[in-house]
Coordinates of C-alpha atoms in Angstrom, one line a residue:
X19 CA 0.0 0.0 0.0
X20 CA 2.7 1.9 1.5
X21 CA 4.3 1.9 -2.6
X22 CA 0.6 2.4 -4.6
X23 CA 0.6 5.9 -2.0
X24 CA 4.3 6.7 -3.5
X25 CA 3.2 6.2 -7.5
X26 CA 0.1 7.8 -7.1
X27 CA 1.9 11.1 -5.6
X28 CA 4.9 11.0 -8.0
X29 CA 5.4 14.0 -10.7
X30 CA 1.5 14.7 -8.9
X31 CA 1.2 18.3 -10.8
X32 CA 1.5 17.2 -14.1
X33 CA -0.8 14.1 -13.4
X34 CA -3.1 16.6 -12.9
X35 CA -2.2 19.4 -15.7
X36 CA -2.6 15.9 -17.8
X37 CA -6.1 15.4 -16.6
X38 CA -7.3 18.7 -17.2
X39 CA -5.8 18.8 -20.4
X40 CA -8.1 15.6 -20.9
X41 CA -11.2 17.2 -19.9
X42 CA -10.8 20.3 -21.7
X43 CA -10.0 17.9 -25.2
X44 CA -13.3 16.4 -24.4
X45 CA -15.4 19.2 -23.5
X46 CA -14.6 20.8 -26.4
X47 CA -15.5 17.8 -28.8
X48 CA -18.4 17.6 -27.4
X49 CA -19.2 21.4 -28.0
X50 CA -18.0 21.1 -31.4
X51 CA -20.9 18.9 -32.0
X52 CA -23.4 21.8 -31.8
X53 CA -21.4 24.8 -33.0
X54 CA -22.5 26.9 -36.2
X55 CA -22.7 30.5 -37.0
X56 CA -25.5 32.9 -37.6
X57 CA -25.1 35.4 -40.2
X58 CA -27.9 37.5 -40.6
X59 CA -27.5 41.2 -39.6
X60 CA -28.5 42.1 -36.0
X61 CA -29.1 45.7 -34.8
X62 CA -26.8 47.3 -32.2
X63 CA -28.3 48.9 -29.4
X64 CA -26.7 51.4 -27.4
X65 CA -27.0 51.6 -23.4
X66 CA -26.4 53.6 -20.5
X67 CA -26.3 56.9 -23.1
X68 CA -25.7 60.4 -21.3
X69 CA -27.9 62.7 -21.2
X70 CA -26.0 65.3 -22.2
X71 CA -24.8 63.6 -25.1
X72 CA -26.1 62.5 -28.6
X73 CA -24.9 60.0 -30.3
X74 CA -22.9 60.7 -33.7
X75 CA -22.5 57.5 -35.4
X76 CA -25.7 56.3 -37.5
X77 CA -27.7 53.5 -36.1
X78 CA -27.7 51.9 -39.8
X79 CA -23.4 51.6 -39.1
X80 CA -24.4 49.7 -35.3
X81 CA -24.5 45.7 -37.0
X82 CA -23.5 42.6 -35.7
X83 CA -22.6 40.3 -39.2
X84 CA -22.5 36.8 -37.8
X85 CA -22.6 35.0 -34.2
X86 CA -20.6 32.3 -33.5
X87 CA -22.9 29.8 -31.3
X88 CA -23.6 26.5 -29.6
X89 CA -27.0 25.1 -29.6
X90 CA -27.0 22.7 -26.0
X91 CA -30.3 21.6 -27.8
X92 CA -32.3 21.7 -30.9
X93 CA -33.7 25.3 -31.1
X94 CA -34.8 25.4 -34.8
X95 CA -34.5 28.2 -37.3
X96 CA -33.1 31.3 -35.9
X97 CA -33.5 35.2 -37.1
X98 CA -31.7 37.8 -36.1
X99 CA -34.5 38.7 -33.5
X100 CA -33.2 35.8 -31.4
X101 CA -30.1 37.5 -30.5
X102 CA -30.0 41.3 -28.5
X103 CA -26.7 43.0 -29.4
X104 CA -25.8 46.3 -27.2
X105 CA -22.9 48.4 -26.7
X106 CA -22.6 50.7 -23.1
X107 CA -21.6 54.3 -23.8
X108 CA -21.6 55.1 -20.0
X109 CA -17.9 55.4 -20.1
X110 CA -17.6 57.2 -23.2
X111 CA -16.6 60.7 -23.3
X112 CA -18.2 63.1 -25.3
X113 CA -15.5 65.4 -26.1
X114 CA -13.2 62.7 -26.5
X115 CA -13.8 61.7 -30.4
X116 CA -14.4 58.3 -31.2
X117 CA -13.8 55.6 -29.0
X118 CA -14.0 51.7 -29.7
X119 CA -15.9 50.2 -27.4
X120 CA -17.1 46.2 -26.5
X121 CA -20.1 44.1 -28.3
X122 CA -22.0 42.1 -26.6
X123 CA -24.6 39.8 -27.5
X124 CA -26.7 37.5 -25.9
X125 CA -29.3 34.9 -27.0
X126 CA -33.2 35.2 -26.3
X127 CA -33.6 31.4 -26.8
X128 CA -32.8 28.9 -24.3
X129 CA -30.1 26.8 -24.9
X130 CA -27.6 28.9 -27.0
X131 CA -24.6 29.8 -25.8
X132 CA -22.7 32.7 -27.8
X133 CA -19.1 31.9 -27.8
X134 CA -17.7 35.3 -30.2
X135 CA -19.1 37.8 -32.6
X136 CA -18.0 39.7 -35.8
X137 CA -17.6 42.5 -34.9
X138 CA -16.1 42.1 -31.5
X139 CA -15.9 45.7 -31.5
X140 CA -17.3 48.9 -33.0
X141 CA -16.3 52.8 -32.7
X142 CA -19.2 55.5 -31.7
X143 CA -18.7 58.9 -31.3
X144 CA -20.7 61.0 -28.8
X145 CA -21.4 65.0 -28.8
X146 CA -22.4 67.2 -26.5
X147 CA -26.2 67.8 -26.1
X148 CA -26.4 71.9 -27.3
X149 CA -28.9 74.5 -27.4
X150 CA -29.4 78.0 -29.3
X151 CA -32.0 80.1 -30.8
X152 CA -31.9 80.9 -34.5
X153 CA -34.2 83.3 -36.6
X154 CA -37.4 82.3 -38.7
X155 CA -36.4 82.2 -42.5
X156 CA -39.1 82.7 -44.7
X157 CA -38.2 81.2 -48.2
X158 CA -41.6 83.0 -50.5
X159 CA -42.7 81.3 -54.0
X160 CA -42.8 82.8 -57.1
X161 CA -44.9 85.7 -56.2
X162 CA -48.2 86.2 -58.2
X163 CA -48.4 88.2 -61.3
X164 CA -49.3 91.9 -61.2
X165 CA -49.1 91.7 -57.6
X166 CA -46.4 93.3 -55.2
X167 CA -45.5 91.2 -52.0
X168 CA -45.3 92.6 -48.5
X169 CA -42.9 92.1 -45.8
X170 CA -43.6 88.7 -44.2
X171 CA -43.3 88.5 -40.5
X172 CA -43.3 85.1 -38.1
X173 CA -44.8 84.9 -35.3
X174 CA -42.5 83.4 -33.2
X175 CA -40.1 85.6 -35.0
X176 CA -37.1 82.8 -33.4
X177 CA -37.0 79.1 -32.5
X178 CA -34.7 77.0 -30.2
X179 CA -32.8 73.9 -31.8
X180 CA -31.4 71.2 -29.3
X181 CA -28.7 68.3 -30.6
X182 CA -25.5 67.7 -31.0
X183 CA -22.8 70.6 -30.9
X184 CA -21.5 69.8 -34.2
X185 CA -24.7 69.9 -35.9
X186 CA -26.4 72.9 -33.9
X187 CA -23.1 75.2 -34.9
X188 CA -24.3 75.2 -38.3
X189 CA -27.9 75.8 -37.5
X190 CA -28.3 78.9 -39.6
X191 CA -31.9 79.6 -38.6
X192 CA -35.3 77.5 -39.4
X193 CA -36.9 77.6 -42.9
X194 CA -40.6 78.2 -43.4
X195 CA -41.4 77.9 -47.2
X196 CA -44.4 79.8 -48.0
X197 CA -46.5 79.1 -51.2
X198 CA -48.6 82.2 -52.4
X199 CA -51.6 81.9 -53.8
X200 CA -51.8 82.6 -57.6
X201 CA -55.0 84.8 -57.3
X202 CA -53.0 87.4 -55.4
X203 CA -54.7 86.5 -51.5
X204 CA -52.8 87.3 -48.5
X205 CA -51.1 84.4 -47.2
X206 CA -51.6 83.2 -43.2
X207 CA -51.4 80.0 -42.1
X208 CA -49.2 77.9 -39.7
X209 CA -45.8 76.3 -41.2
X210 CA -43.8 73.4 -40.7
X211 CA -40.1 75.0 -39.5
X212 CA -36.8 72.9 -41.2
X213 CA -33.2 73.6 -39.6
X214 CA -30.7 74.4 -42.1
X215 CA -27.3 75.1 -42.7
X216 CA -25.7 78.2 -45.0
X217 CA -26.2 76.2 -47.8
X218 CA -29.5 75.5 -47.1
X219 CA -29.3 72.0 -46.5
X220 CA -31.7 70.0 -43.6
X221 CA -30.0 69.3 -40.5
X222 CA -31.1 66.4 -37.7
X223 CA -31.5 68.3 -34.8
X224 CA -34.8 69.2 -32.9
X225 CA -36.5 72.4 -33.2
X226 CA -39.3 73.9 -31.1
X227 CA -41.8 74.7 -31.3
X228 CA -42.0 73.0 -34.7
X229 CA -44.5 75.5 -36.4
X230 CA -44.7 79.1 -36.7
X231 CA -47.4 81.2 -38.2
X232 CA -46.3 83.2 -41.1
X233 CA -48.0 86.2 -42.7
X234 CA -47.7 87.7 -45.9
X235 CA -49.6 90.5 -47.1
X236 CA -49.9 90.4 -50.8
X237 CA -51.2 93.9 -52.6
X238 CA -53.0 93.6 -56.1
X239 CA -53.9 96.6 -58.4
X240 CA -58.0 96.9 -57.4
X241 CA -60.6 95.0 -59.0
X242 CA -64.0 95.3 -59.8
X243 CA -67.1 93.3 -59.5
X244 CA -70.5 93.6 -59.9
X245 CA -72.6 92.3 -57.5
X246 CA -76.6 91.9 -56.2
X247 CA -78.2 94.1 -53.9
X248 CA -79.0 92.3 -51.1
X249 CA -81.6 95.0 -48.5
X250 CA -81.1 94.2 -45.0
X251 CA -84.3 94.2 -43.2
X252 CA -84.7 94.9 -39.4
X253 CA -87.8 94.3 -37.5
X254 CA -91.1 93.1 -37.8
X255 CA -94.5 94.5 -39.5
X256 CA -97.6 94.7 -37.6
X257 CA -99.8 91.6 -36.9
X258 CA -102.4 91.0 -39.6
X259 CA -99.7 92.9 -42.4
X260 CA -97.0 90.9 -44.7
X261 CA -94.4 92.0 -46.9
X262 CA -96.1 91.3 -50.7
X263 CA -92.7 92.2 -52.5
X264 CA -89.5 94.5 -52.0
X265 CA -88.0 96.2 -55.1
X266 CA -84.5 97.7 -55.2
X267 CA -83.3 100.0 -57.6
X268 CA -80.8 99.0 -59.3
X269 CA -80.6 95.9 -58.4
X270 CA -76.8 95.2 -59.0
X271 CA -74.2 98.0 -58.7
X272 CA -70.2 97.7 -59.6
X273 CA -67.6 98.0 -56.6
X274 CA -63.9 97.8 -56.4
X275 CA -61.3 96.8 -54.3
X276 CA -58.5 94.4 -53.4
X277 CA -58.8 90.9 -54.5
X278 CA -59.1 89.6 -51.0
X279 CA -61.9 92.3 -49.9
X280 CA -63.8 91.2 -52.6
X281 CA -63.3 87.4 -53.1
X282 CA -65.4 86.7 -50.2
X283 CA -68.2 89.1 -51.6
X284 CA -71.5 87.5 -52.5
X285 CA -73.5 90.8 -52.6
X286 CA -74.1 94.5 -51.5
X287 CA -75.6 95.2 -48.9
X288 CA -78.1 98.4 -48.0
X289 CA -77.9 99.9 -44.6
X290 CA -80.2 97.9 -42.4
X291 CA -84.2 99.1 -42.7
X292 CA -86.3 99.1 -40.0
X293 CA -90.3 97.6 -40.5
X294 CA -91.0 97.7 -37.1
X295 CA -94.4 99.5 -36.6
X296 CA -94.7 99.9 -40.2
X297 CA -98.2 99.6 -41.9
X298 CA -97.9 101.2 -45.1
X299 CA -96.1 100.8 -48.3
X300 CA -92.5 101.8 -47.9
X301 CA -90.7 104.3 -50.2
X302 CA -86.7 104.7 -48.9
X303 CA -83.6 106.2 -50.2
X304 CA -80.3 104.0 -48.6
X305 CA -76.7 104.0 -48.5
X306 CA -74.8 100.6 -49.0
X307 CA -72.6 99.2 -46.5
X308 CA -69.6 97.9 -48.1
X309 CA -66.6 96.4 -46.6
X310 CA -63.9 99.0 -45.4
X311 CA -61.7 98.3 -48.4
X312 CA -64.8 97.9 -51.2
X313 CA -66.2 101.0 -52.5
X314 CA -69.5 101.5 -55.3
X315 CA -67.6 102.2 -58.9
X316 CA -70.4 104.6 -60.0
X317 CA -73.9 104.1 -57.8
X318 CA -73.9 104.9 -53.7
X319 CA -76.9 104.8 -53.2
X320 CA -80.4 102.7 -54.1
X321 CA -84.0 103.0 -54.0
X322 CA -85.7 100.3 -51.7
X323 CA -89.7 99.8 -52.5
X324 CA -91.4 97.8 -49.7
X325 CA -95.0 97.0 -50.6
X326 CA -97.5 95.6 -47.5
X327 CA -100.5 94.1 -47.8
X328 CA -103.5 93.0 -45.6
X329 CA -103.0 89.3 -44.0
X330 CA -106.5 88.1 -45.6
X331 CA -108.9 85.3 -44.8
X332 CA -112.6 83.8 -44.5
X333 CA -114.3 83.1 -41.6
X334 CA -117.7 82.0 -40.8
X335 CA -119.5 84.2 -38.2
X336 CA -123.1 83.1 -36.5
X337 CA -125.4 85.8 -37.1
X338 CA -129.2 86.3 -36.1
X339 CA -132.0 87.4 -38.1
X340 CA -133.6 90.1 -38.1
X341 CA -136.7 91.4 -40.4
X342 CA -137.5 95.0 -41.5
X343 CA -140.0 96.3 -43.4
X344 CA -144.2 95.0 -42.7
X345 CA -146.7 98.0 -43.4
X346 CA -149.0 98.8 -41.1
X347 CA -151.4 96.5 -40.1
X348 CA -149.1 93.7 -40.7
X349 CA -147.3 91.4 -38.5
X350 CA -144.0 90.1 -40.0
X351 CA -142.2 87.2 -38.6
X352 CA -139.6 83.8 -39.8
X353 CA -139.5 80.7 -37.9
X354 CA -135.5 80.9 -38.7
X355 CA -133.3 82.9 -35.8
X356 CA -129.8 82.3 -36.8
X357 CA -127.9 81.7 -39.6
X358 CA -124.3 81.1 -40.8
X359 CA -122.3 83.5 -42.3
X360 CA -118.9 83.4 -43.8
X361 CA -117.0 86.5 -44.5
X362 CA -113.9 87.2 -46.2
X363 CA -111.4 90.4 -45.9
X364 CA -108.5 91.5 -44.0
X365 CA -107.2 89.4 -40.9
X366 CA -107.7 92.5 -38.3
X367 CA -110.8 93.3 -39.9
X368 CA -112.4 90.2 -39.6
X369 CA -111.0 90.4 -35.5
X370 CA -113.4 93.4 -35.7
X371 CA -116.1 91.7 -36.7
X372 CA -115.8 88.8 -34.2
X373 CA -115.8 91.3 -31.2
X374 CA -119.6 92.4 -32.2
X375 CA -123.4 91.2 -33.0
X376 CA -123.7 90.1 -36.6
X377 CA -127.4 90.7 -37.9
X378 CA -128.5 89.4 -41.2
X379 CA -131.3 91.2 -42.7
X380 CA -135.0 90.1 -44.1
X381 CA -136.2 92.7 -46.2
X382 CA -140.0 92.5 -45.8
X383 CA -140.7 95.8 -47.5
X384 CA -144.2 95.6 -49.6
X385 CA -144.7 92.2 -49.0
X386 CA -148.6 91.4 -48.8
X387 CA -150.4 88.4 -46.6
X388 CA -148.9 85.2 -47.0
X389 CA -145.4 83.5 -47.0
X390 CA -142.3 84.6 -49.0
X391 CA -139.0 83.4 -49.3
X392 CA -136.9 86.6 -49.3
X393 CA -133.0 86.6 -49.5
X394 CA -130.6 87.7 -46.7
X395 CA -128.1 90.4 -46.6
X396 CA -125.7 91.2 -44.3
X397 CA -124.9 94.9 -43.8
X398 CA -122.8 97.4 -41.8
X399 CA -119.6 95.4 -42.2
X400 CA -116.4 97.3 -42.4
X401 CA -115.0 98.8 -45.3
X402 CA -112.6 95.6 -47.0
X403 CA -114.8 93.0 -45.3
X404 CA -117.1 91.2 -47.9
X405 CA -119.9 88.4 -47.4
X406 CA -118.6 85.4 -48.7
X407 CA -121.7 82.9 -48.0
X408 CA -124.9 82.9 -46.3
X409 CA -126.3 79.4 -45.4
X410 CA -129.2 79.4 -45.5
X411 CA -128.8 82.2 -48.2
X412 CA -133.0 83.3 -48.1
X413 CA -135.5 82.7 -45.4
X414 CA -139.6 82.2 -45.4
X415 CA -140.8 85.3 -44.2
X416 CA -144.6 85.2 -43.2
X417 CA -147.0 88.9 -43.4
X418 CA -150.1 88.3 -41.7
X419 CA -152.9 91.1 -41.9
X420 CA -154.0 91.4 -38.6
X421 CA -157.2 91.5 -39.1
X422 CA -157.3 88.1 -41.0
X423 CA -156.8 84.3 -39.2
X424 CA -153.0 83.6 -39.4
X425 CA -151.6 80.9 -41.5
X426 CA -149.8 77.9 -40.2
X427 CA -145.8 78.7 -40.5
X428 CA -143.7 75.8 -42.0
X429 CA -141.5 73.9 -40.1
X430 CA -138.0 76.1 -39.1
X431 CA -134.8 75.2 -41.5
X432 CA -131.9 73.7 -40.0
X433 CA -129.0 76.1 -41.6
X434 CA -126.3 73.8 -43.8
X435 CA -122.5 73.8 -42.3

């Protein structure tokens, strides 16, 4: 035992460098036997960024171009989503240029181990995070013809831009481009602002705010246009009146002015007229009230003819009989009372009428002994009222002499509706 103890122990460490030598041999072939390489591009992102710094290098230069891996089990088909590649910029110094710094990348999938990368490594540049205010350019297209364009002003007149030093240093000021209208209008309106450099060129830094609202005032030699007259009423007429027409003379008249006073022009209009309280035909002289700009080329004034009428109507009216007329000696009488009466005139009139007795009339003038049918009339109605229908339109009117038996009267007629 005492000479197994002495071999085991002799030349011990390189026993043991042997063994691990062994091991390592092995491990590896066993590796090997799930190995392969992914070569799909994979997106770089960067971590741990400063805030006071903006990164210089382009995103589209941040690619992994193949991953050297070893599948511990069968995973599949892989795509370059499978894999996160990142880079930390915490120890990168923004005034410092370019720097190289690690790649790492990891596998999302269980069961892959990344062994190495192409590239390992990848340079990135970072700037200092700068801001300034710059002007509001206003870059005006072709202006319209026969027109002269005015001084254009921005409101904000400047912006702020915010990115990297480099970049903001040749921030020159932010463009508006304005298009003006062919038709010679006055531009105003809000614009999207571009950074640019002294060559005019877009630059990738923020500005804010973003818009700015630009106004251009664009003078045009005056124009003329003929428009309707359009009277402007005020006020109502009395109950029972209405409006039968309203005649202005002349009824179109010429104006001039700039194109934008008069593009939204549809037609003149008069001085406002008031009809309150007014129940006759109306006769007036008015002025037109144009915009500030617009004036009349040759007529300032127009005639405005108003014509009212009576509100008319029919209306049937219960009205009782009455009989004149008998000589003497003579008793005159009608087994009718009441009959219906329709009338026909002005609204208020016929309101009138309504708030009195309404009496039609038998005439029994020279009638002799004996029964007679004798037609109705309706009288003292006011002037403009006229009897439309009387139903019934004649009642049996009976004389007796008084000195002679009376006759039997006939039965009473029920008036028709």
């Amino acid at each position: 035992m005492r000479g197994l103890a002495a071999f085991l122990v002799r030349n011990w460490p390189l026993k043991i460098a042997a063994l691990a030598l062994a091991t390592l041999l092995y491990t590896g072939l066993a590796l090997s036997q799930g190995a392969d390489v992914f070569r799909e591009r994979i997106p770089i992102f960067p971590e741990n960024q400063p805030e006071d710094a903006v990164l210089l290098t382009p995103l589209s230069e941040l690619v992994v171009t193949s991953v050297n891996y070893v599948a511990t089990r069968d995973v599949g088909t892989l795509s370059a989503d499978d894999f996160r590649a990142t880079i930390d910029l915490s120890g990168v110094d923004p005034a410092g240029g370019p720097e190289s710094v690690p790649v790492r990348v990891r596998s999302l999938v269980p069961g892959i181990v990344v062994s190495s990368v192409v590239p390992q490594r990848v340079q990135v540049e970072l700037d200092p995070l700068v801001e300034r205010t710059v002007p509001v350019m206003v870059d005006l297209g072709p202006p319209p013809v026969n027109s002269e364009v005015g001084t254009p002003t921005a409101d904000p007149a400047a912006v702020t831009v915010a990115g990297a030093q480099s970049v903001v240093e040749q921030v020159v000021g932010a463009r508006a481009t304005v298009p003006l209208d062919p038709n010679g209008l006055d531009f105003g309106s809000d614009v999207q602002l571009i950074p640019v450099d002294r060559d005019g060129r877009e630059l990738q830094v923020d500005v804010s705010p973003q818009k700015a609202r630009i106004t251009v005032p664009v003078t045009t030699p005056l124009r003329q246009r003929t428009l309707p007259v359009n009277p402007v009423m005020t006020g109502n007429v009395p109950s029972g009146i209405r409006i039968e027409s309203i005649d202005v003379t002349p009824s179109v008249v010429t104006v001039e002015g700039d194109a934008d006073d008069l593009a939204t022009l549809t037609a003149a209009d008069t001085v406002p007229i008031s009809l309150s309280g007014v129940s006759e035909d109306l006769d007036r002289e008015v002025a037109l009230a144009l915009p500030e700009r617009v004036r009349p080329v040759e007529v300032v004034s127009v005639r405005v003819v108003v014509r009212l009428e009576a509100v008319t109507d029919t209306r049937s009216f219960g009205a009782a009989i009455r009989v004149v007329g008998g000589a003497p000696g003579m008793s005159v009488s009608t087994a009718t009372t009441r009959v219906l009466v329709a009338l026909f005139g002005p609204v208020s009139l016929l309101d009138e009428v309504g708030n009195r007795p309404l009496l039609a009339t038998a005439d029994a003038v020279e009638l002799g002994p004996g029964q007679h049918e004798v037609r109705l009339q309706v009288t003292d109605l006011p002037s403009g009222v006229s009897v439309a229908d009387i139903s019934p339109p004649t009642v049996i009117v009976t004389v007796v002499d008084l000195g002679s038996p009376s006759p039997t009267p006939p039965a009473a007629a029920t008036p028709s509706p």
